[in-house]
């Protein structure tokens, strides 16, 4: 992959495909981690005298403008973090984009409106995507791919556009790929993986791949209950993906054959219902054994004994990858399991990587210092697909 240094950017219009897809709560950014991760590359390009055009998607608008998903607040925050003025185009390839880009002087930065306000961005139709990529290409002279969180998408700005312009990888993508190599080709052992989050079905591919590579797999979060059920335990009203039970049983068997240690919760924090995440009103949590969750109770976090067990399993690892919260961390009654795993990563001498949008947000929302981890990935789906061994369109497009 070429880097920015290979491109020659001074005085040129540089299209930076960043991932500025941050969580918004009625227009307010609740976690600016992805914007901060994008700053070094954008700042460096501006320093080098490029005319920087920053583009990203935000949320899932339906291919047409939708003010709820405007990047305007993101452009504002980017300007604060960069310490530079940032212009904003109120469309992506229309009159506003053209005039905003046309007005850029060397070293200035503009943000375009949400790429997904155009149906061409995510279209499955090559011609429709290509036509949109042509319009984007007309705005710029060169392309820098730095939106790691989107590289697993075959989208116009990620996949089709780099084919139309001289291109290079930005600093964030270079860093992310370097870290992922250390989790695949160059892994130091023991290699422990912590998987959580809501659904087993999201993580099947990665479990499959890791069974050949990891020494230990620790499972928490909503997906743990399908594992407990697959082992024949009562899980009450906990999240269950019944159709995944055969797959999960297969994994448990393969893990045993291959000597991969599978660690499941021994106790869980449960409640009669899902907590209210908007009011965060106190609920009535109870700690119960993981192999006998009373009917009517829903497991919402790993319990204190599990937290200790998981910390012990991470203490002597040399490499740890963590994806997916251990519980419904958005509510304070069910955040302790996630907090304990984050702390165990910090305390472990291992090279630690946190991947996954919600996991990374959890680390920050729970007040941990990001610097205390080896690496916090900006891409959930992208890092999982990389670990599954898939070819990622946005990386492949930067290769040649
Ligand atoms: P990531 O984005 O890090 O990959 P996921 O999107 O897979 O993580 O999962 C995050 C979500 O999983 C969180 O919103 C969290 O509330 C939810 N979750 C965790 N544990 C449970 C549980 N026991 N029951 C239901 N949902 C859960
Ligand atoms: Mg998520």
PDB file of C-alpha atoms in Angstrom, residues 200-342:
ATOM      1  CA  UNK A 200     -23.734 -14.930  18.422  1.00  0.00           C
ATOM      2  CA  UNK A 201     -24.687 -14.761  14.756  1.00  0.00           C
ATOM      3  CA  UNK A 202     -22.564 -11.586  14.339  1.00  0.00           C
ATOM      4  CA  UNK A 203     -19.514 -13.387  15.677  1.00  0.00           C
ATOM      5  CA  UNK A 204     -19.747 -16.866  14.142  1.00  0.00           C
ATOM      6  CA  UNK A 205     -17.193 -16.173  11.413  1.00  0.00           C
ATOM      7  CA  UNK A 206     -14.652 -14.842  13.827  1.00  0.00           C
ATOM      8  CA  UNK A 207     -15.127 -17.689  16.305  1.00  0.00           C
ATOM      9  CA  UNK A 208     -14.637 -20.143  13.480  1.00  0.00           C
ATOM     10  CA  UNK A 209     -11.370 -18.479  12.478  1.00  0.00           C
ATOM     11  CA  UNK A 210     -10.099 -17.999  16.036  1.00  0.00           C
ATOM     12  CA  UNK A 211     -10.623 -21.650  16.914  1.00  0.00           C
ATOM     13  CA  UNK A 212      -7.612 -22.287  14.685  1.00  0.00           C
ATOM     14  CA  UNK A 213      -5.532 -19.497  16.207  1.00  0.00           C
ATOM     15  CA  UNK A 214      -6.416 -18.504  19.764  1.00  0.00           C
ATOM     16  CA  UNK A 215      -5.388 -20.349  22.927  1.00  0.00           C
ATOM     17  CA  UNK A 216      -8.339 -19.140  25.000  1.00  0.00           C
ATOM     18  CA  UNK A 217     -11.767 -17.790  24.096  1.00  0.00           C
ATOM     19  CA  UNK A 218     -13.750 -16.039  26.824  1.00  0.00           C
ATOM     20  CA  UNK A 219     -17.414 -15.445  26.077  1.00  0.00           C
ATOM     21  CA  UNK A 220     -19.702 -12.886  27.719  1.00  0.00           C
ATOM     22  CA  UNK A 221     -22.503 -10.514  26.763  1.00  0.00           C
ATOM     23  CA  UNK A 222     -25.777 -11.557  25.227  1.00  0.00           C
ATOM     24  CA  UNK A 223     -24.127 -14.251  23.130  1.00  0.00           C
ATOM     25  CA  UNK A 224     -23.015 -16.194  26.226  1.00  0.00           C
ATOM     26  CA  UNK A 225     -26.559 -17.424  26.859  1.00  0.00           C
ATOM     27  CA  UNK A 226     -26.771 -19.334  23.609  1.00  0.00           C
ATOM     28  CA  UNK A 227     -23.531 -21.077  24.677  1.00  0.00           C
ATOM     29  CA  UNK A 228     -24.938 -21.850  28.146  1.00  0.00           C
ATOM     30  CA  UNK A 229     -28.124 -23.174  26.573  1.00  0.00           C
ATOM     31  CA  UNK A 230     -26.079 -25.276  24.145  1.00  0.00           C
ATOM     32  CA  UNK A 231     -24.436 -26.875  27.186  1.00  0.00           C
ATOM     33  CA  UNK A 232     -27.903 -27.798  28.451  1.00  0.00           C
ATOM     34  CA  UNK A 233     -28.341 -25.121  31.116  1.00  0.00           C
ATOM     35  CA  UNK A 234     -31.481 -23.180  31.971  1.00  0.00           C
ATOM     36  CA  UNK A 235     -31.109 -19.555  30.861  1.00  0.00           C
ATOM     37  CA  UNK A 236     -34.518 -18.146  31.870  1.00  0.00           C
ATOM     38  CA  UNK A 237     -35.567 -15.195  29.724  1.00  0.00           C
ATOM     39  CA  UNK A 238     -32.000 -14.385  28.584  1.00  0.00           C
ATOM     40  CA  UNK A 239     -31.174 -13.548  24.992  1.00  0.00           C
ATOM     41  CA  UNK A 240     -31.179 -16.770  22.960  1.00  0.00           C
ATOM     42  CA  UNK A 241     -30.506 -17.524  19.316  1.00  0.00           C
ATOM     43  CA  UNK A 242     -32.014 -20.970  19.222  1.00  0.00           C
ATOM     44  CA  UNK A 243     -31.081 -21.554  15.581  1.00  0.00           C
ATOM     45  CA  UNK A 244     -27.405 -21.090  16.456  1.00  0.00           C
ATOM     46  CA  UNK A 245     -27.296 -23.883  19.040  1.00  0.00           C
ATOM     47  CA  UNK A 246     -25.979 -26.556  16.641  1.00  0.00           C
ATOM     48  CA  UNK A 247     -23.218 -24.215  15.410  1.00  0.00           C
ATOM     49  CA  UNK A 248     -22.280 -23.335  18.974  1.00  0.00           C
ATOM     50  CA  UNK A 249     -22.183 -27.008  19.982  1.00  0.00           C
ATOM     51  CA  UNK A 250     -19.895 -27.624  17.030  1.00  0.00           C
ATOM     52  CA  UNK A 251     -17.560 -24.865  18.202  1.00  0.00           C
ATOM     53  CA  UNK A 252     -17.442 -26.196  21.751  1.00  0.00           C
ATOM     54  CA  UNK A 253     -16.556 -29.655  20.409  1.00  0.00           C
ATOM     55  CA  UNK A 254     -13.880 -28.318  18.060  1.00  0.00           C
ATOM     56  CA  UNK A 255     -12.392 -26.219  20.855  1.00  0.00           C
ATOM     57  CA  UNK A 256     -12.068 -29.345  22.989  1.00  0.00           C
ATOM     58  CA  UNK A 257     -10.439 -31.309  20.158  1.00  0.00           C
ATOM     59  CA  UNK A 258      -7.991 -28.530  19.402  1.00  0.00           C
ATOM     60  CA  UNK A 259      -7.155 -27.773  23.032  1.00  0.00           C
ATOM     61  CA  UNK A 260      -8.601 -24.263  22.834  1.00  0.00           C
ATOM     62  CA  UNK A 261      -9.905 -23.268  26.245  1.00  0.00           C
ATOM     63  CA  UNK A 262     -13.484 -21.957  26.122  1.00  0.00           C
ATOM     64  CA  UNK A 263     -14.437 -19.887  29.158  1.00  0.00           C
ATOM     65  CA  UNK A 264     -18.103 -19.148  29.899  1.00  0.00           C
ATOM     66  CA  UNK A 265     -19.638 -17.141  32.763  1.00  0.00           C
ATOM     67  CA  UNK A 266     -20.055 -18.979  36.065  1.00  0.00           C
ATOM     68  CA  UNK A 267     -22.442 -16.381  37.468  1.00  0.00           C
ATOM     69  CA  UNK A 268     -24.537 -13.644  35.899  1.00  0.00           C
ATOM     70  CA  UNK A 269     -26.325 -10.468  36.961  1.00  0.00           C
ATOM     71  CA  UNK A 270     -29.954 -10.829  35.958  1.00  0.00           C
ATOM     72  CA  UNK A 271     -33.255  -8.982  36.199  1.00  0.00           C
ATOM     73  CA  UNK A 272     -36.914  -9.515  35.425  1.00  0.00           C
ATOM     74  CA  UNK A 273     -36.749  -7.261  32.376  1.00  0.00           C
ATOM     75  CA  UNK A 274     -34.509  -5.185  30.136  1.00  0.00           C
ATOM     76  CA  UNK A 275     -33.443  -1.993  31.935  1.00  0.00           C
ATOM     77  CA  UNK A 276     -34.563   1.435  30.747  1.00  0.00           C
ATOM     78  CA  UNK A 277     -31.563   2.791  28.856  1.00  0.00           C
ATOM     79  CA  UNK A 278     -32.986   6.253  28.266  1.00  0.00           C
ATOM     80  CA  UNK A 279     -33.786   7.107  31.896  1.00  0.00           C
ATOM     81  CA  UNK A 280     -31.198   4.704  33.363  1.00  0.00           C
ATOM     82  CA  UNK A 281     -33.669   4.308  36.256  1.00  0.00           C
ATOM     83  CA  UNK A 282     -32.416   1.884  38.934  1.00  0.00           C
ATOM     84  CA  UNK A 283     -33.511  -1.715  38.310  1.00  0.00           C
ATOM     85  CA  UNK A 284     -33.498  -4.760  40.576  1.00  0.00           C
ATOM     86  CA  UNK A 285     -30.446  -6.806  39.643  1.00  0.00           C
ATOM     87  CA  UNK A 286     -29.751 -10.197  41.255  1.00  0.00           C
ATOM     88  CA  UNK A 287     -26.667 -12.375  40.920  1.00  0.00           C
ATOM     89  CA  UNK A 288     -27.411 -16.002  40.070  1.00  0.00           C
ATOM     90  CA  UNK A 289     -25.424 -19.074  39.024  1.00  0.00           C
ATOM     91  CA  UNK A 290     -24.911 -19.219  35.276  1.00  0.00           C
ATOM     92  CA  UNK A 291     -25.977 -22.866  35.064  1.00  0.00           C
ATOM     93  CA  UNK A 292     -29.353 -22.281  36.687  1.00  0.00           C
ATOM     94  CA  UNK A 293     -30.875 -18.946  35.751  1.00  0.00           C
ATOM     95  CA  UNK A 294     -34.406 -18.890  37.205  1.00  0.00           C
ATOM     96  CA  UNK A 295     -37.217 -18.759  34.670  1.00  0.00           C
ATOM     97  CA  UNK A 296     -38.405 -15.218  34.094  1.00  0.00           C
ATOM     98  CA  UNK A 297     -34.944 -13.733  34.754  1.00  0.00           C
ATOM     99  CA  UNK A 298     -32.807 -12.290  31.997  1.00  0.00           C
ATOM    100  CA  UNK A 299     -29.012 -12.356  32.219  1.00  0.00           C
ATOM    101  CA  UNK A 300     -27.698  -8.828  31.602  1.00  0.00           C
ATOM    102  CA  UNK A 301     -24.063  -8.944  32.733  1.00  0.00           C
ATOM    103  CA  UNK A 302     -21.395 -11.381  33.895  1.00  0.00           C
ATOM    104  CA  UNK A 303     -21.300 -11.706  37.685  1.00  0.00           C
ATOM    105  CA  UNK A 304     -18.476 -10.997  40.173  1.00  0.00           C
ATOM    106  CA  UNK A 305     -17.043 -14.537  40.168  1.00  0.00           C
ATOM    107  CA  UNK A 306     -16.952 -14.525  36.370  1.00  0.00           C
ATOM    108  CA  UNK A 307     -15.229 -11.147  36.420  1.00  0.00           C
ATOM    109  CA  UNK A 308     -12.483 -12.600  38.612  1.00  0.00           C
ATOM    110  CA  UNK A 309     -12.213 -15.704  36.469  1.00  0.00           C
ATOM    111  CA  UNK A 310     -11.914 -13.668  33.260  1.00  0.00           C
ATOM    112  CA  UNK A 311      -9.316 -11.357  34.802  1.00  0.00           C
ATOM    113  CA  UNK A 312      -7.265 -14.411  35.812  1.00  0.00           C
ATOM    114  CA  UNK A 313      -7.477 -15.836  32.293  1.00  0.00           C
ATOM    115  CA  UNK A 314      -6.157 -12.561  30.865  1.00  0.00           C
ATOM    116  CA  UNK A 315      -3.435 -11.940  33.445  1.00  0.00           C
ATOM    117  CA  UNK A 316      -0.829 -14.214  31.835  1.00  0.00           C
ATOM    118  CA  UNK A 317      -1.764 -13.713  28.173  1.00  0.00           C
ATOM    119  CA  UNK A 318       0.741 -12.172  25.756  1.00  0.00           C
ATOM    120  CA  UNK A 319      -1.913 -10.990  23.282  1.00  0.00           C
ATOM    121  CA  UNK A 320      -5.552 -10.096  23.993  1.00  0.00           C
ATOM    122  CA  UNK A 321      -8.245  -9.157  21.500  1.00  0.00           C
ATOM    123  CA  UNK A 322     -11.550  -7.990  22.944  1.00  0.00           C
ATOM    124  CA  UNK A 323     -14.737  -7.442  20.979  1.00  0.00           C
ATOM    125  CA  UNK A 324     -18.164  -6.872  22.465  1.00  0.00           C
ATOM    126  CA  UNK A 325     -19.300  -5.676  25.896  1.00  0.00           C
ATOM    127  CA  UNK A 326     -19.855  -8.250  28.664  1.00  0.00           C
ATOM    128  CA  UNK A 327     -23.273  -6.879  29.531  1.00  0.00           C
ATOM    129  CA  UNK A 328     -25.728  -4.085  28.944  1.00  0.00           C
ATOM    130  CA  UNK A 329     -23.051  -1.560  29.933  1.00  0.00           C
ATOM    131  CA  UNK A 330     -25.273   1.345  28.850  1.00  0.00           C
ATOM    132  CA  UNK A 331     -27.071   0.903  32.191  1.00  0.00           C
ATOM    133  CA  UNK A 332     -24.971   1.351  35.356  1.00  0.00           C
ATOM    134  CA  UNK A 333     -26.450  -1.772  37.000  1.00  0.00           C
ATOM    135  CA  UNK A 334     -24.971  -3.946  34.222  1.00  0.00           C
ATOM    136  CA  UNK A 335     -21.674  -2.221  33.451  1.00  0.00           C
ATOM    137  CA  UNK A 336     -19.446  -3.936  36.012  1.00  0.00           C
ATOM    138  CA  UNK A 337     -18.574  -6.954  33.848  1.00  0.00           C
ATOM    139  CA  UNK A 338     -17.444  -4.739  30.991  1.00  0.00           C
ATOM    140  CA  UNK A 339     -15.562  -2.515  33.426  1.00  0.00           C
ATOM    141  CA  UNK A 340     -13.806  -5.555  34.948  1.00  0.00           C
ATOM    142  CA  UNK A 341     -12.694  -6.874  31.556  1.00  0.00           C
ATOM    143  CA  UNK A 342     -11.425  -3.427  30.526  1.00  0.00           C
TER     144      UNK A 342
END
